[in-house]
Structures are given as structure tokens and as C-alpha cells.
Amino acid sequence: MRIPILAGNWKMNKTAAEAVALVNTMKDELLAVKSVERVLCPPFLAVPDVSHLVAGTEIKVGAQDLYWEKSGAFTGEVAPNMVAEFCQYVIIGHSERREYFSETDACVNKKIKAALAVGLIPIVCVGESLSLRQEGRTESWIIGQVKAALDGLTAEQVAGLVIAYEPIWAIGTGLAATADEAERVCGQVVRKTIADVCGDAVAQAIRVQYGGSVKASNALELMGKPDIDGALVGGASLNASEFVSIVKSSAQAKGLS
Ligand code: PGA
């Protein structure tokens, strides 16, 4: 059985001091829900403090990005081994990176390979815009993004990835995809593409999250779907009681304690 993974993407929110305060408010309650994987993804400058705070516990830390080169003259960038010093996970190809920082599918693929090379687990984001959706191109767009992300990876590497299906129209809008819609894309598009490329065993092993306006009030229904293995949570992960409630609902929805 796939272990559900609930990750909080804090985006560009929280100073290091604020991050420590937020973790302290929810740490004990998060630790109590042992059946699902819990990951916190603070901004880079808060990563070391958060990582020290949860060291030795089951709470994992993720970065929100990395650069693919090992070191050198890349002002402002963070190398894979620098991320791996503090993190177990790294979000790659978030739609905000693709949109505001011009990240391409090729860039995303290089970052995935660089992350895997240092033992990080990539959380690879894919998702369609509102206009693509309205044009009925969701499926072909997601298939293209998934195939490009996986290019050149071994089946074993693919099985260990996390894919986050995040429709752009649902991110930060309060308008989540319906559970049926999210389940259809996570299962019949993302997982099916992985089956086509890498075979059924890999498709059954890989975890596929849903992201986009996940909150305490819709988590139970979304996480009750068999092809949705957790969530990438933005806004609601900045609120301790909301995030704890989403984590608890996910465990409950999967019949775990
Ligand atoms: P949201 O963001 O939960 O605020 O919609 C999700 C994400 O961008 O990962």
C-alpha cells in the first residue's frame, strides 16, 4: 500500500523566526498522526532551523526548489547537496516557478535528475492552466509534462518520485478541483501515463498527490479517492490547525489511524 504524503508548501512566507514558531505550534499534533508521511517545505532561509527542530522525528523537511549544477558561479542559486544537507524532499517544477521564473520541462527534468543524484525525493508538480482546461487540453498537457519530467529516468527512480497534480486554476483560488475531477486526472492521466512509460508496477508504486486549495473542509473527500495519495498544501499549511486537520483527515480517509 502507498503511504499517503501530506506536504506543506509555505511558498515565500515566514521568516526563520516565524517558521520556528509555526512548527512549534503544530509539531506534537503532527507527530501524533503516524500513519501518513508529513513534510514541511519552508523558504530556504528557514530550512536549517526547521530541520533542527524536527530532527530525529518522523516529520520531514523539503525545499521548494534547487539548481541542477553541483557548485560554482550561479549567483543566488542553491545546489543539490546544500539542499540535501537539511532536506529529504524537494518540490520541483511548481507552476509558480514555471510561470514567474520561466522554468521549462527541460529544466524540470534536469532538476529531478540532480535531486535524485544526492538522494533527495522530488515532488514533481504538473498541472494545466484555466485556458488549457477550457480548450479541453488538460489530458494532453499533463501527459506531456509527466513524460518530459520522467525522460531518462530508470523505472526504479520513477517509482520513488512523488507527482503533485496541481491544476493552476485551483491554486490559491479557494476553488479546488472536485474530488472526482482530481481523482480522474491523478489516476487516469498521471498514473496511466506512468504505466504506459514504465509499466504497471511502477505506476502502482508511485505516489500522486493532489494540490490546489486543499483545506480542512475538503480534505476528507479528496483524500478518500483511491488514486490520490496525499496533498501538496499551500495557503492552508500556514495555519497550524488547518494543516493538522488536513493531515488527520487524510489518515482517516485512507482508513489509517
Ligand atoms: P494552495 O497552493 O493550497 O494555496 O492552493 C497549493 C500549491 O501551490 O502547492
Short mmCIF file of N, CA and C in Angstrom, two decimals, residues 121-232:
data_model
loop_
_atom_site.label_atom_id
_atom_site.label_comp_id
_atom_site.label_asym_id
_atom_site.label_seq_id
_atom_site.Cartn_x
_atom_site.Cartn_y
_atom_site.Cartn_z
N ILE A 121 14.16 13.23 -2.53
CA ILE A 121 12.96 12.76 -3.21
C ILE A 121 12.24 13.96 -3.82
N PRO A 122 12.16 14.00 -5.17
CA PRO A 122 11.47 15.12 -5.81
C PRO A 122 9.95 15.00 -5.69
N ILE A 123 9.32 16.13 -5.41
CA ILE A 123 7.86 16.24 -5.53
C ILE A 123 7.65 17.05 -6.80
N VAL A 124 7.30 16.37 -7.86
CA VAL A 124 7.26 16.99 -9.20
C VAL A 124 5.85 17.50 -9.49
N CYS A 125 5.75 18.81 -9.73
CA CYS A 125 4.43 19.40 -9.94
C CYS A 125 4.06 19.47 -11.42
N VAL A 126 2.85 19.08 -11.70
CA VAL A 126 2.29 19.23 -13.05
C VAL A 126 0.88 19.81 -12.90
N GLY A 127 0.39 20.43 -13.96
CA GLY A 127 -0.96 20.97 -13.87
C GLY A 127 -1.27 21.89 -15.03
N GLU A 128 -2.53 21.96 -15.37
CA GLU A 128 -2.96 22.75 -16.53
C GLU A 128 -3.53 24.10 -16.11
N SER A 129 -3.42 25.08 -17.00
CA SER A 129 -4.00 26.41 -16.76
C SER A 129 -5.50 26.36 -17.04
N LEU A 130 -6.17 27.43 -16.67
CA LEU A 130 -7.61 27.51 -16.92
C LEU A 130 -7.91 27.47 -18.43
N SER A 131 -7.08 28.19 -19.21
CA SER A 131 -7.38 28.23 -20.64
C SER A 131 -7.18 26.85 -21.28
N LEU A 132 -6.14 26.14 -20.87
CA LEU A 132 -5.95 24.78 -21.41
C LEU A 132 -7.14 23.91 -21.05
N ARG A 133 -7.61 24.08 -19.83
CA ARG A 133 -8.75 23.29 -19.38
C ARG A 133 -9.99 23.60 -20.22
N GLN A 134 -10.19 24.91 -20.44
CA GLN A 134 -11.38 25.33 -21.21
C GLN A 134 -11.30 24.86 -22.66
N GLU A 135 -10.06 24.72 -23.15
CA GLU A 135 -9.89 24.24 -24.52
C GLU A 135 -9.94 22.71 -24.60
N GLY A 136 -10.15 22.06 -23.45
CA GLY A 136 -10.22 20.60 -23.43
C GLY A 136 -8.86 19.94 -23.62
N ARG A 137 -7.78 20.67 -23.26
CA ARG A 137 -6.43 20.13 -23.48
C ARG A 137 -5.74 19.63 -22.22
N THR A 138 -6.49 19.49 -21.14
CA THR A 138 -5.89 19.07 -19.86
C THR A 138 -5.09 17.78 -20.01
N GLU A 139 -5.74 16.80 -20.58
CA GLU A 139 -5.12 15.48 -20.65
C GLU A 139 -3.80 15.48 -21.41
N SER A 140 -3.81 16.06 -22.62
CA SER A 140 -2.59 16.03 -23.43
C SER A 140 -1.48 16.87 -22.78
N TRP A 141 -1.86 17.95 -22.10
CA TRP A 141 -0.88 18.80 -21.41
C TRP A 141 -0.21 18.04 -20.27
N ILE A 142 -1.00 17.38 -19.46
CA ILE A 142 -0.45 16.65 -18.30
C ILE A 142 0.41 15.47 -18.78
N ILE A 143 -0.07 14.79 -19.80
CA ILE A 143 0.72 13.66 -20.33
C ILE A 143 2.09 14.18 -20.79
N GLY A 144 2.09 15.32 -21.49
CA GLY A 144 3.34 15.91 -21.96
C GLY A 144 4.26 16.29 -20.81
N GLN A 145 3.71 16.92 -19.79
CA GLN A 145 4.54 17.34 -18.64
C GLN A 145 5.12 16.12 -17.92
N VAL A 146 4.29 15.10 -17.73
CA VAL A 146 4.77 13.91 -17.00
C VAL A 146 5.87 13.21 -17.80
N LYS A 147 5.63 13.02 -19.09
CA LYS A 147 6.65 12.33 -19.92
C LYS A 147 7.96 13.11 -19.95
N ALA A 148 7.87 14.43 -20.06
CA ALA A 148 9.09 15.25 -20.10
C ALA A 148 9.84 15.17 -18.77
N ALA A 149 9.09 15.15 -17.68
CA ALA A 149 9.73 15.09 -16.36
C ALA A 149 10.48 13.77 -16.18
N LEU A 150 9.91 12.68 -16.70
CA LEU A 150 10.49 11.35 -16.48
C LEU A 150 11.59 10.98 -17.46
N ASP A 151 11.82 11.84 -18.44
CA ASP A 151 12.75 11.49 -19.51
C ASP A 151 14.13 11.08 -18.98
N GLY A 152 14.56 9.90 -19.35
CA GLY A 152 15.91 9.44 -18.98
C GLY A 152 16.01 8.85 -17.58
N LEU A 153 14.91 8.74 -16.86
CA LEU A 153 14.97 8.15 -15.51
C LEU A 153 14.76 6.63 -15.61
N THR A 154 15.32 5.91 -14.66
CA THR A 154 15.08 4.47 -14.62
C THR A 154 13.71 4.23 -13.98
N ALA A 155 13.17 3.05 -14.21
CA ALA A 155 11.87 2.70 -13.63
C ALA A 155 11.93 2.80 -12.11
N GLU A 156 13.04 2.37 -11.54
CA GLU A 156 13.20 2.41 -10.09
C GLU A 156 13.18 3.86 -9.58
N GLN A 157 13.83 4.74 -10.32
CA GLN A 157 13.82 6.17 -9.93
C GLN A 157 12.41 6.74 -10.00
N VAL A 158 11.68 6.37 -11.05
CA VAL A 158 10.32 6.89 -11.22
C VAL A 158 9.43 6.40 -10.06
N ALA A 159 9.58 5.15 -9.68
CA ALA A 159 8.74 4.59 -8.61
C ALA A 159 8.90 5.36 -7.30
N GLY A 160 10.07 5.94 -7.10
CA GLY A 160 10.34 6.65 -5.85
C GLY A 160 9.93 8.12 -5.84
N LEU A 161 9.49 8.62 -6.99
CA LEU A 161 9.10 10.04 -7.07
C LEU A 161 7.73 10.27 -6.43
N VAL A 162 7.44 11.53 -6.17
CA VAL A 162 6.08 11.94 -5.84
C VAL A 162 5.68 12.91 -6.94
N ILE A 163 4.51 12.70 -7.51
CA ILE A 163 3.99 13.66 -8.51
C ILE A 163 2.84 14.41 -7.85
N ALA A 164 2.85 15.72 -7.97
CA ALA A 164 1.73 16.51 -7.45
C ALA A 164 0.94 17.05 -8.63
N TYR A 165 -0.31 16.60 -8.75
CA TYR A 165 -1.18 17.18 -9.77
C TYR A 165 -1.84 18.42 -9.19
N GLU A 166 -1.45 19.58 -9.74
CA GLU A 166 -1.97 20.85 -9.24
C GLU A 166 -2.53 21.68 -10.38
N PRO A 167 -3.84 21.62 -10.60
CA PRO A 167 -4.41 22.47 -11.64
C PRO A 167 -4.19 23.94 -11.26
N ILE A 168 -3.65 24.72 -12.19
CA ILE A 168 -3.25 26.10 -11.86
C ILE A 168 -4.47 26.92 -11.44
N TRP A 169 -5.61 26.63 -12.05
CA TRP A 169 -6.84 27.39 -11.74
C TRP A 169 -7.33 27.12 -10.31
N ALA A 170 -6.80 26.09 -9.69
CA ALA A 170 -7.24 25.75 -8.32
C ALA A 170 -6.26 26.27 -7.26
N ILE A 171 -5.07 26.72 -7.69
CA ILE A 171 -4.04 27.12 -6.72
C ILE A 171 -4.34 28.50 -6.17
N GLY A 172 -4.50 28.57 -4.87
CA GLY A 172 -4.69 29.85 -4.20
C GLY A 172 -6.01 30.55 -4.52
N THR A 173 -6.92 29.84 -5.17
CA THR A 173 -8.18 30.48 -5.58
C THR A 173 -9.34 30.13 -4.65
N GLY A 174 -9.13 29.14 -3.79
CA GLY A 174 -10.23 28.67 -2.94
C GLY A 174 -11.15 27.72 -3.68
N LEU A 175 -10.85 27.52 -4.96
CA LEU A 175 -11.71 26.70 -5.81
C LEU A 175 -10.97 25.40 -6.16
N ALA A 176 -11.06 24.43 -5.27
CA ALA A 176 -10.38 23.16 -5.52
C ALA A 176 -11.08 22.39 -6.63
N ALA A 177 -10.34 21.50 -7.28
CA ALA A 177 -10.99 20.57 -8.21
C ALA A 177 -11.95 19.71 -7.39
N THR A 178 -13.00 19.23 -8.02
CA THR A 178 -13.86 18.30 -7.28
C THR A 178 -13.06 17.02 -7.05
N ALA A 179 -13.48 16.25 -6.07
CA ALA A 179 -12.76 15.02 -5.77
C ALA A 179 -12.76 14.09 -6.99
N ASP A 180 -13.87 14.05 -7.71
CA ASP A 180 -13.95 13.18 -8.89
C ASP A 180 -13.00 13.64 -10.00
N GLU A 181 -12.94 14.96 -10.19
CA GLU A 181 -12.05 15.53 -11.21
C GLU A 181 -10.58 15.24 -10.86
N ALA A 182 -10.24 15.50 -9.59
CA ALA A 182 -8.86 15.29 -9.14
C ALA A 182 -8.49 13.81 -9.26
N GLU A 183 -9.41 12.95 -8.87
CA GLU A 183 -9.17 11.50 -8.96
C GLU A 183 -8.97 11.06 -10.41
N ARG A 184 -9.77 11.63 -11.29
CA ARG A 184 -9.66 11.24 -12.70
C ARG A 184 -8.27 11.60 -13.26
N VAL A 185 -7.82 12.82 -12.99
CA VAL A 185 -6.51 13.21 -13.54
C VAL A 185 -5.38 12.45 -12.84
N CYS A 186 -5.45 12.34 -11.51
CA CYS A 186 -4.38 11.62 -10.79
C CYS A 186 -4.30 10.16 -11.27
N GLY A 187 -5.45 9.54 -11.49
CA GLY A 187 -5.47 8.11 -11.85
C GLY A 187 -5.38 7.88 -13.34
N GLN A 188 -6.38 8.43 -14.05
CA GLN A 188 -6.49 8.07 -15.47
C GLN A 188 -5.55 8.85 -16.38
N VAL A 189 -4.95 9.91 -15.84
CA VAL A 189 -3.99 10.64 -16.68
C VAL A 189 -2.56 10.46 -16.14
N VAL A 190 -2.30 10.90 -14.88
CA VAL A 190 -0.92 10.81 -14.37
C VAL A 190 -0.49 9.35 -14.20
N ARG A 191 -1.24 8.60 -13.43
CA ARG A 191 -0.81 7.21 -13.16
C ARG A 191 -0.82 6.38 -14.44
N LYS A 192 -1.79 6.65 -15.30
CA LYS A 192 -1.86 5.89 -16.55
C LYS A 192 -0.65 6.20 -17.44
N THR A 193 -0.23 7.46 -17.47
CA THR A 193 0.95 7.82 -18.27
C THR A 193 2.17 7.09 -17.73
N ILE A 194 2.27 7.03 -16.42
CA ILE A 194 3.42 6.33 -15.82
C ILE A 194 3.37 4.85 -16.16
N ALA A 195 2.17 4.28 -16.16
CA ALA A 195 2.03 2.87 -16.55
C ALA A 195 2.47 2.68 -18.00
N ASP A 196 2.07 3.60 -18.87
CA ASP A 196 2.44 3.49 -20.28
C ASP A 196 3.95 3.58 -20.48
N VAL A 197 4.60 4.44 -19.69
CA VAL A 197 6.04 4.65 -19.87
C VAL A 197 6.87 3.61 -19.13
N CYS A 198 6.47 3.29 -17.91
CA CYS A 198 7.32 2.47 -17.02
C CYS A 198 6.69 1.15 -16.59
N GLY A 199 5.46 0.92 -16.95
CA GLY A 199 4.81 -0.33 -16.57
C GLY A 199 3.94 -0.20 -15.33
N ASP A 200 3.08 -1.20 -15.15
CA ASP A 200 2.08 -1.17 -14.08
C ASP A 200 2.66 -1.15 -12.67
N ALA A 201 3.73 -1.91 -12.45
CA ALA A 201 4.28 -2.00 -11.10
C ALA A 201 4.75 -0.62 -10.63
N VAL A 202 5.40 0.12 -11.52
CA VAL A 202 5.89 1.47 -11.17
C VAL A 202 4.70 2.39 -10.94
N ALA A 203 3.69 2.28 -11.80
CA ALA A 203 2.50 3.14 -11.67
C ALA A 203 1.77 2.87 -10.36
N GLN A 204 1.80 1.64 -9.92
CA GLN A 204 1.14 1.32 -8.65
C GLN A 204 1.97 1.76 -7.45
N ALA A 205 3.28 1.89 -7.64
CA ALA A 205 4.16 2.25 -6.52
C ALA A 205 4.25 3.76 -6.32
N ILE A 206 4.20 4.52 -7.39
CA ILE A 206 4.45 5.97 -7.29
C ILE A 206 3.29 6.66 -6.57
N ARG A 207 3.66 7.68 -5.79
CA ARG A 207 2.61 8.43 -5.08
C ARG A 207 2.22 9.68 -5.88
N VAL A 208 0.93 9.87 -6.02
CA VAL A 208 0.40 11.01 -6.77
C VAL A 208 -0.46 11.85 -5.82
N GLN A 209 0.01 13.07 -5.59
CA GLN A 209 -0.74 13.98 -4.71
C GLN A 209 -1.67 14.86 -5.54
N TYR A 210 -2.67 15.39 -4.87
CA TYR A 210 -3.46 16.48 -5.45
C TYR A 210 -3.07 17.77 -4.72
N GLY A 211 -3.03 18.88 -5.43
CA GLY A 211 -2.80 20.18 -4.80
C GLY A 211 -3.64 21.25 -5.47
N GLY A 212 -4.05 22.23 -4.70
CA GLY A 212 -4.86 23.33 -5.23
C GLY A 212 -6.05 23.56 -4.32
N SER A 213 -5.90 24.54 -3.39
CA SER A 213 -6.97 24.89 -2.46
C SER A 213 -7.44 23.71 -1.59
N VAL A 214 -6.50 22.85 -1.22
CA VAL A 214 -6.84 21.81 -0.24
C VAL A 214 -6.96 22.49 1.12
N LYS A 215 -8.02 22.18 1.83
CA LYS A 215 -8.22 22.75 3.16
C LYS A 215 -8.90 21.72 4.05
N ALA A 216 -9.07 22.09 5.31
CA ALA A 216 -9.66 21.15 6.26
C ALA A 216 -11.03 20.69 5.80
N SER A 217 -11.78 21.59 5.16
CA SER A 217 -13.17 21.26 4.81
C SER A 217 -13.31 20.35 3.59
N ASN A 218 -12.27 20.23 2.74
CA ASN A 218 -12.42 19.34 1.58
C ASN A 218 -11.44 18.17 1.58
N ALA A 219 -10.56 18.13 2.58
CA ALA A 219 -9.50 17.10 2.59
C ALA A 219 -10.07 15.68 2.68
N LEU A 220 -11.07 15.51 3.49
CA LEU A 220 -11.60 14.15 3.70
C LEU A 220 -12.12 13.57 2.38
N GLU A 221 -12.86 14.39 1.64
CA GLU A 221 -13.44 13.91 0.39
C GLU A 221 -12.35 13.66 -0.67
N LEU A 222 -11.43 14.62 -0.80
CA LEU A 222 -10.36 14.45 -1.80
C LEU A 222 -9.49 13.24 -1.47
N MET A 223 -9.11 13.12 -0.21
CA MET A 223 -8.18 12.06 0.19
C MET A 223 -8.86 10.69 0.26
N GLY A 224 -10.18 10.69 0.18
CA GLY A 224 -10.92 9.42 0.16
C GLY A 224 -10.80 8.72 -1.18
N LYS A 225 -10.26 9.40 -2.18
CA LYS A 225 -10.16 8.81 -3.52
C LYS A 225 -8.92 7.92 -3.63
N PRO A 226 -9.10 6.74 -4.21
CA PRO A 226 -8.01 5.75 -4.20
C PRO A 226 -6.74 6.14 -4.95
N ASP A 227 -6.87 6.96 -6.01
CA ASP A 227 -5.67 7.32 -6.77
C ASP A 227 -5.00 8.58 -6.24
N ILE A 228 -5.55 9.19 -5.20
CA ILE A 228 -4.94 10.39 -4.61
C ILE A 228 -4.20 9.98 -3.33
N ASP A 229 -2.88 10.12 -3.37
CA ASP A 229 -2.05 9.61 -2.25
C ASP A 229 -1.57 10.71 -1.33
N GLY A 230 -2.36 11.75 -1.18
CA GLY A 230 -1.95 12.83 -0.30
C GLY A 230 -2.12 14.17 -0.98
N ALA A 231 -1.58 15.21 -0.36
CA ALA A 231 -1.80 16.55 -0.89
C ALA A 231 -0.57 17.42 -0.75
N LEU A 232 -0.43 18.34 -1.71
CA LEU A 232 0.53 19.43 -1.58
C LEU A 232 -0.32 20.65 -1.22
#
